[in-house]
Amino acid sequence: MNPVAIVKAIRCFFSLEIKEWDVFEGVPVIRFPYIVSSRFLPFQTHSFTYTLGVTRQLSNLDKCFDFQLVHAHTSYTDGSAGAKVAAKYGVPLVITEHTGPFKTLTRTPYLRRQTEAAINAADCLIAVSRALLADINDQVAMKHYDRSRVLPNVVDTEVFVAEPRARDARIRALWVGHFVPVKRVDVLLRALAMAVQTEPRLCLRLVGSGELETDLRQIVLTLGLENNVEFSGLAGRRALVKHYRDCDFLVISSESETFGVVAIEAMSCGRPVLTSNCGGPMDVVTHPSLGLVVDKSAEAMAKGMLNMASRREEFDPRLIRKVAVLRYSSDAVVKMLTAVYADMLKERIE
């Protein structure tokens, strides 16, 4: 690429005043241009131009919108930009961190510095699980750990709704996600192979796609699980609802999870969850009436599947959904978030 062309593109960006207004689910949104880094530009270009774009837009927006607080999602790059805006306008900064794995934001010295600076500039850091907060505290030097909170993600309980299904002879486990190493679907398949020796009615539906799909299909053949495993491909939200309703329980086999949204989607549909002790889902499955947490080994997962299969008639879909609504509905999470905002504004006044 011509270096002159790169310089011209950057100069053009600095002269841009383009913005586009949009409305997303009733919320006004400003979309503005910024330069995403490439092999021809340094990585830092992304953060620099994004922050510049944010501050540009707010220099005009503050004339008609008297905002009292800045809330950024993820420490980098939104938190970095939010820290500058909050400092400029003298308002509190709240950062919600849900990047997983968190080491994505600390994998280079530059990223670690930027992430740590944003976190330490925040009046309140929200992590979506206790496991994520522990990871953050392990990887960056948090100056204000006492200001951190744990608030969960939200599930649309108006979309993910429980409905009874007709039972049949099969015991249906469901897995939802991407076929990538951290999800450990290969371990889950080995666990299923063990479990069907005791309970041959067990079957597993895999909803998703990814780089390991070919390998996983081969594992199914090698283990002789052709009649027990179904690959269902990707699914949108509406299709996912049907998958959740069709299963007896959801299974999560991951090495680590920041939160595990699929767990609360399943629970909102009245289905219990079997999960490995992988972090976030352990905050969700907090009682035997909601499911089971097991170790990450194939043996433990196999025993867990047999446990869930034997108890499938004992789980109460209405109770499971009630817990999901009370903890993870938009009303519940907004109430928690509003309380955080009120606390931050009160502290500034005092």
Coordinates of C-alpha atoms in Angstrom, one line a residue:
M1 CA 0.0 0.0 0.0
N2 CA 1.1 3.5 -0.8
P3 CA 2.3 5.4 2.3
V4 CA 1.0 8.6 0.8
A5 CA -2.5 7.1 0.5
I6 CA -2.4 6.1 4.2
V7 CA -1.5 9.7 5.2
K8 CA -4.2 11.1 3.0
A9 CA -6.8 8.7 4.6
I10 CA -5.8 9.7 8.1
R11 CA -5.9 13.4 7.2
C12 CA -9.4 12.8 5.7
F13 CA -10.5 11.2 8.9
F14 CA -9.4 14.2 11.0
S15 CA -11.6 16.4 8.8
L16 CA -14.7 14.2 9.1
E17 CA -17.7 15.5 10.9
I18 CA -20.0 12.8 9.7
K19 CA -22.4 11.1 12.1
E20 CA -25.5 9.1 11.8
W21 CA -28.4 8.9 14.2
D22 CA -30.2 5.7 14.8
V23 CA -32.7 4.2 17.2
F24 CA -32.0 0.7 18.6
E25 CA -34.7 -0.8 20.8
G26 CA -36.0 2.7 21.7
V27 CA -32.5 4.1 22.5
P28 CA -31.0 7.0 20.4
V29 CA -27.6 5.9 19.0
I30 CA -24.9 8.0 17.3
R31 CA -22.8 6.1 14.8
F32 CA -19.5 7.8 13.8
P33 CA -16.5 6.9 11.7
Y34 CA -13.1 5.8 13.1
I35 CA -10.1 4.0 11.7
V36 CA -9.7 0.3 12.5
S37 CA -6.1 -0.8 12.6
S38 CA -4.8 -3.1 9.9
R39 CA -1.4 -4.5 8.9
F40 CA -0.6 -1.1 7.4
L41 CA -1.4 0.9 10.6
P42 CA -0.4 0.4 14.2
F43 CA -2.8 -1.4 16.5
Q44 CA -3.1 1.8 18.7
T45 CA -4.8 3.6 15.7
H46 CA -8.1 1.9 16.6
S47 CA -8.2 3.2 20.2
F48 CA -6.9 6.7 19.3
T49 CA -9.4 7.4 16.5
Y50 CA -12.3 5.8 18.4
T51 CA -11.6 8.0 21.5
L52 CA -11.2 11.0 19.2
G53 CA -14.5 10.3 17.5
V54 CA -16.3 9.9 20.9
T55 CA -15.0 13.2 22.3
R56 CA -15.9 15.0 19.0
Q57 CA -19.5 13.8 19.1
L58 CA -19.9 14.7 22.8
S59 CA -18.5 18.2 22.3
N60 CA -21.7 18.8 20.3
L61 CA -24.0 16.5 22.2
D62 CA -23.5 18.0 25.6
K63 CA -25.2 21.2 24.4
C64 CA -28.5 19.4 24.1
F65 CA -28.0 16.4 26.4
D66 CA -26.9 17.2 30.0
F67 CA -25.5 13.7 30.8
Q68 CA -24.5 13.1 34.5
L69 CA -22.7 9.8 34.1
V70 CA -20.7 7.8 31.6
H71 CA -21.2 4.0 31.3
A72 CA -18.7 2.1 29.1
H73 CA -18.8 -1.5 28.2
T74 CA -15.4 -3.3 28.3
S75 CA -12.3 -1.6 29.6
Y76 CA -10.7 -1.3 26.2
T77 CA -11.5 0.5 24.0
D78 CA -14.7 1.9 25.4
G79 CA -13.4 2.3 28.9
S80 CA -10.4 4.2 27.7
A81 CA -12.6 6.6 25.7
G82 CA -15.1 6.8 28.6
A83 CA -12.3 7.7 31.1
K84 CA -11.3 10.7 29.0
V85 CA -14.9 11.8 28.6
A86 CA -15.7 11.4 32.3
A87 CA -12.6 13.4 33.3
K88 CA -13.3 16.2 30.8
Y89 CA -16.9 16.7 32.0
G90 CA -16.4 15.9 35.6
V91 CA -18.9 13.0 35.8
P92 CA -18.7 9.5 37.3
L93 CA -17.5 6.6 35.1
V94 CA -19.0 3.1 35.3
I95 CA -17.4 0.3 33.3
T96 CA -19.1 -3.1 32.8
E97 CA -16.5 -5.7 31.9
H98 CA -17.7 -8.9 30.2
T99 CA -14.7 -9.7 27.9
G100 CA -13.9 -13.3 28.0
P101 CA -11.3 -14.5 28.5
F102 CA -10.1 -11.4 30.2
K103 CA -6.5 -12.1 29.2
T104 CA -7.6 -10.8 25.7
L105 CA -7.3 -7.3 27.3
T106 CA -3.9 -7.9 29.0
R107 CA -2.1 -10.0 26.4
T108 CA 0.4 -7.2 25.4
P109 CA 2.0 -4.5 27.6
Y110 CA 0.2 -1.8 25.7
L111 CA -3.2 -3.4 26.2
R112 CA -2.5 -4.1 29.9
R113 CA -1.6 -0.4 30.5
Q114 CA -4.7 0.9 28.7
T115 CA -7.0 -1.6 30.4
E116 CA -5.5 -1.0 33.8
A117 CA -5.7 2.8 33.4
A118 CA -9.4 2.6 32.4
I119 CA -10.3 0.3 35.3
N120 CA -8.5 2.5 37.8
A121 CA -10.2 5.6 36.4
A122 CA -13.7 4.1 37.0
D123 CA -15.8 5.1 39.9
C124 CA -17.3 1.6 39.7
L125 CA -16.2 -1.5 37.9
I126 CA -19.0 -4.0 37.2
A127 CA -18.0 -7.6 36.3
V128 CA -20.7 -10.0 35.1
S129 CA -19.6 -12.8 37.4
R130 CA -17.4 -13.4 40.5
A131 CA -15.1 -15.5 38.4
L132 CA -14.5 -12.6 36.0
L133 CA -13.9 -10.1 38.8
A134 CA -11.3 -12.5 40.3
D135 CA -9.6 -12.7 36.8
I136 CA -9.5 -9.0 36.6
N137 CA -8.0 -8.6 40.0
D138 CA -5.4 -11.2 39.2
Q139 CA -4.3 -9.6 36.0
V140 CA -4.3 -5.9 36.7
A141 CA -3.3 -3.8 39.7
M142 CA -6.8 -2.6 40.8
K143 CA -6.5 0.5 43.0
H144 CA -10.2 0.5 44.0
Y145 CA -11.3 -3.1 44.3
D146 CA -13.7 -2.0 47.0
R147 CA -15.6 -0.1 44.3
S148 CA -16.3 -3.2 42.2
R149 CA -19.6 -4.9 41.9
V150 CA -20.9 -8.1 40.3
L151 CA -24.0 -7.6 38.2
P152 CA -25.3 -10.3 35.8
N153 CA -26.1 -10.2 32.1
V154 CA -29.8 -9.9 31.1
V155 CA -32.1 -12.3 29.4
D156 CA -35.1 -11.4 27.4
T157 CA -37.7 -13.2 29.4
E158 CA -40.4 -12.1 26.9
V159 CA -38.7 -14.1 24.2
F160 CA -37.3 -17.1 26.2
V161 CA -40.6 -18.4 27.6
A162 CA -41.2 -21.7 29.2
E163 CA -43.7 -24.2 27.6
P164 CA -44.3 -27.8 28.5
R165 CA -43.3 -30.4 26.0
A166 CA -44.5 -34.0 25.4
R167 CA -42.1 -36.5 26.9
D168 CA -40.8 -39.4 24.8
A169 CA -38.4 -42.3 25.5
R170 CA -35.3 -40.2 24.8
I171 CA -33.5 -38.1 27.4
R172 CA -32.5 -35.0 25.6
A173 CA -29.4 -32.9 26.5
L174 CA -28.7 -29.7 24.7
W175 CA -25.4 -27.8 24.0
V176 CA -25.3 -24.3 22.5
G177 CA -22.2 -22.4 21.4
H178 CA -19.2 -22.3 19.0
F179 CA -17.1 -25.3 18.2
V180 CA -13.8 -23.9 19.6
P181 CA -11.3 -25.5 22.0
V182 CA -12.3 -23.6 25.1
K183 CA -15.8 -25.1 24.8
R184 CA -14.4 -28.7 25.2
V185 CA -17.1 -30.3 23.1
D186 CA -14.7 -33.2 22.5
V187 CA -14.7 -33.9 26.3
L188 CA -18.5 -33.7 26.3
L189 CA -18.7 -36.3 23.6
R190 CA -16.4 -38.6 25.5
A191 CA -18.6 -38.1 28.6
L192 CA -21.7 -39.0 26.6
A193 CA -20.0 -42.1 25.3
M194 CA -19.5 -43.2 29.0
A195 CA -23.0 -42.2 30.1
V196 CA -24.9 -44.1 27.4
Q197 CA -23.3 -47.3 28.6
T198 CA -25.5 -46.9 31.7
E199 CA -28.4 -44.8 30.1
P200 CA -28.7 -45.6 26.4
R201 CA -31.7 -43.2 26.1
L202 CA -29.4 -40.2 26.5
C203 CA -28.9 -38.1 23.4
L204 CA -27.2 -34.8 22.7
R205 CA -28.1 -32.0 20.4
L206 CA -25.3 -29.6 19.4
V207 CA -26.5 -26.2 18.2
G208 CA -23.7 -24.1 16.7
S209 CA -20.8 -24.2 14.3
G210 CA -17.1 -23.5 14.3
E211 CA -13.6 -24.5 13.4
L212 CA -13.7 -27.9 15.1
E213 CA -16.9 -29.1 13.6
T214 CA -15.2 -31.6 11.2
D215 CA -13.1 -33.0 14.0
L216 CA -16.1 -33.4 16.3
R217 CA -18.1 -35.2 13.6
Q218 CA -15.2 -37.6 13.3
I219 CA -15.2 -38.1 17.1
V220 CA -18.9 -39.0 17.0
L221 CA -18.2 -41.7 14.4
T222 CA -15.2 -43.0 16.3
L223 CA -17.2 -43.3 19.5
G224 CA -20.1 -44.9 17.8
L225 CA -22.5 -42.1 18.8
E226 CA -24.3 -41.5 15.5
N227 CA -27.6 -42.4 17.0
N228 CA -27.0 -40.3 20.1
V229 CA -25.7 -37.0 18.7
E230 CA -27.4 -34.5 16.4
F231 CA -25.6 -31.5 14.8
S232 CA -28.3 -28.8 14.3
G233 CA -26.2 -25.9 13.0
L234 CA -26.5 -22.3 13.9
A235 CA -29.8 -20.9 15.3
G236 CA -31.2 -17.4 15.8
R237 CA -33.0 -16.4 19.0
R238 CA -36.4 -17.6 18.0
A239 CA -35.1 -21.0 16.9
L240 CA -33.0 -21.3 20.1
V241 CA -36.2 -21.0 22.1
K242 CA -37.5 -24.1 20.5
H243 CA -34.3 -26.0 21.1
Y244 CA -34.4 -25.0 24.8
R245 CA -38.0 -26.1 25.1
D246 CA -37.3 -29.5 23.3
C247 CA -34.5 -30.5 25.8
D248 CA -34.6 -32.0 29.3
F249 CA -31.5 -30.0 30.3
L250 CA -28.7 -27.8 29.0
V251 CA -25.1 -28.8 29.3
I252 CA -22.1 -26.5 29.5
S253 CA -18.7 -28.2 29.2
S254 CA -16.4 -25.2 28.9
E255 CA -12.9 -24.7 30.3
S256 CA -13.9 -21.1 31.2
E257 CA -16.9 -18.9 30.8
T258 CA -17.1 -15.2 31.7
F259 CA -20.8 -15.5 32.3
G260 CA -22.7 -18.1 30.2
V261 CA -25.8 -16.4 28.7
V262 CA -27.0 -19.8 27.4
A263 CA -27.6 -20.9 31.0
I264 CA -30.0 -18.1 31.8
E265 CA -31.7 -18.5 28.4
A266 CA -32.4 -22.1 29.2
M267 CA -33.6 -21.3 32.7
S268 CA -35.9 -18.6 31.3
C269 CA -37.4 -21.5 29.2
G270 CA -37.8 -23.5 32.4
R271 CA -34.9 -25.9 31.7
P272 CA -32.2 -26.9 34.3
V273 CA -28.5 -26.6 33.6
L274 CA -25.5 -29.0 34.0
T275 CA -22.3 -27.1 33.9
S276 CA -18.6 -27.7 34.5
N277 CA -17.0 -25.6 37.2
C278 CA -15.9 -23.1 34.5
G279 CA -16.6 -19.7 36.2
G280 CA -19.6 -17.6 35.3
P281 CA -22.3 -20.4 35.2
M282 CA -21.4 -21.2 38.8
D283 CA -23.1 -18.0 39.8
V284 CA -26.2 -19.1 37.9
V285 CA -26.6 -22.7 39.1
T286 CA -26.7 -22.0 42.8
H287 CA -29.1 -24.7 44.0
P288 CA -29.9 -28.4 43.1
S289 CA -33.3 -27.3 41.9
L290 CA -31.7 -25.4 39.1
G291 CA -29.2 -28.0 37.9
L292 CA -25.7 -29.3 38.8
V293 CA -22.1 -28.1 38.8
V294 CA -19.4 -30.7 38.2
D295 CA -15.7 -31.0 37.7
K296 CA -14.4 -30.6 34.1
S297 CA -13.3 -34.2 33.5
A298 CA -15.2 -36.4 31.1
E299 CA -15.9 -38.8 34.0
A300 CA -17.4 -36.1 36.1
M301 CA -19.5 -34.8 33.1
A302 CA -20.7 -38.4 32.5
K303 CA -21.9 -38.8 36.1
G304 CA -23.5 -35.3 35.9
M305 CA -25.4 -36.3 32.8
L306 CA -26.7 -39.5 34.5
N307 CA -27.6 -37.5 37.6
M308 CA -29.6 -34.9 35.5
A309 CA -31.2 -37.7 33.5
S310 CA -32.4 -39.5 36.7
R311 CA -33.8 -36.3 38.1
R312 CA -35.5 -35.0 35.0
E313 CA -39.0 -35.5 36.3
E314 CA -38.1 -33.7 39.6
F315 CA -37.2 -30.3 38.0
D316 CA -39.9 -27.7 38.2
P317 CA -39.9 -25.6 35.0
R318 CA -42.1 -22.9 36.7
L319 CA -39.6 -22.6 39.6
I320 CA -36.6 -22.5 37.3
R321 CA -38.2 -19.8 35.1
K322 CA -39.2 -17.8 38.2
V323 CA -35.6 -17.7 39.4
A324 CA -34.5 -16.5 35.9
V325 CA -37.0 -13.7 35.9
L326 CA -36.2 -12.6 39.4
R327 CA -32.5 -12.5 38.8
Y328 CA -31.9 -11.9 35.1
S329 CA -34.9 -10.2 33.5
S330 CA -34.5 -6.6 32.2
D331 CA -36.5 -5.3 35.1
A332 CA -34.3 -7.0 37.6
V333 CA -31.0 -6.0 36.1
V334 CA -32.1 -2.4 35.4
K335 CA -33.1 -2.1 39.0
M336 CA -29.6 -3.2 40.1
L337 CA -27.9 -0.9 37.6
T338 CA -30.0 2.1 38.5
A339 CA -29.0 1.6 42.2
V340 CA -25.3 1.7 41.1
Y341 CA -25.9 4.9 39.2
A342 CA -27.6 6.5 42.2
D343 CA -24.7 5.5 44.5
M344 CA -22.1 7.0 42.1
L345 CA -24.0 10.3 41.8
K346 CA -24.6 10.5 45.5
E347 CA -20.9 10.0 46.2
R348 CA -20.0 12.8 43.8
I349 CA -22.4 15.2 45.5
E350 CA -21.1 14.3 49.0

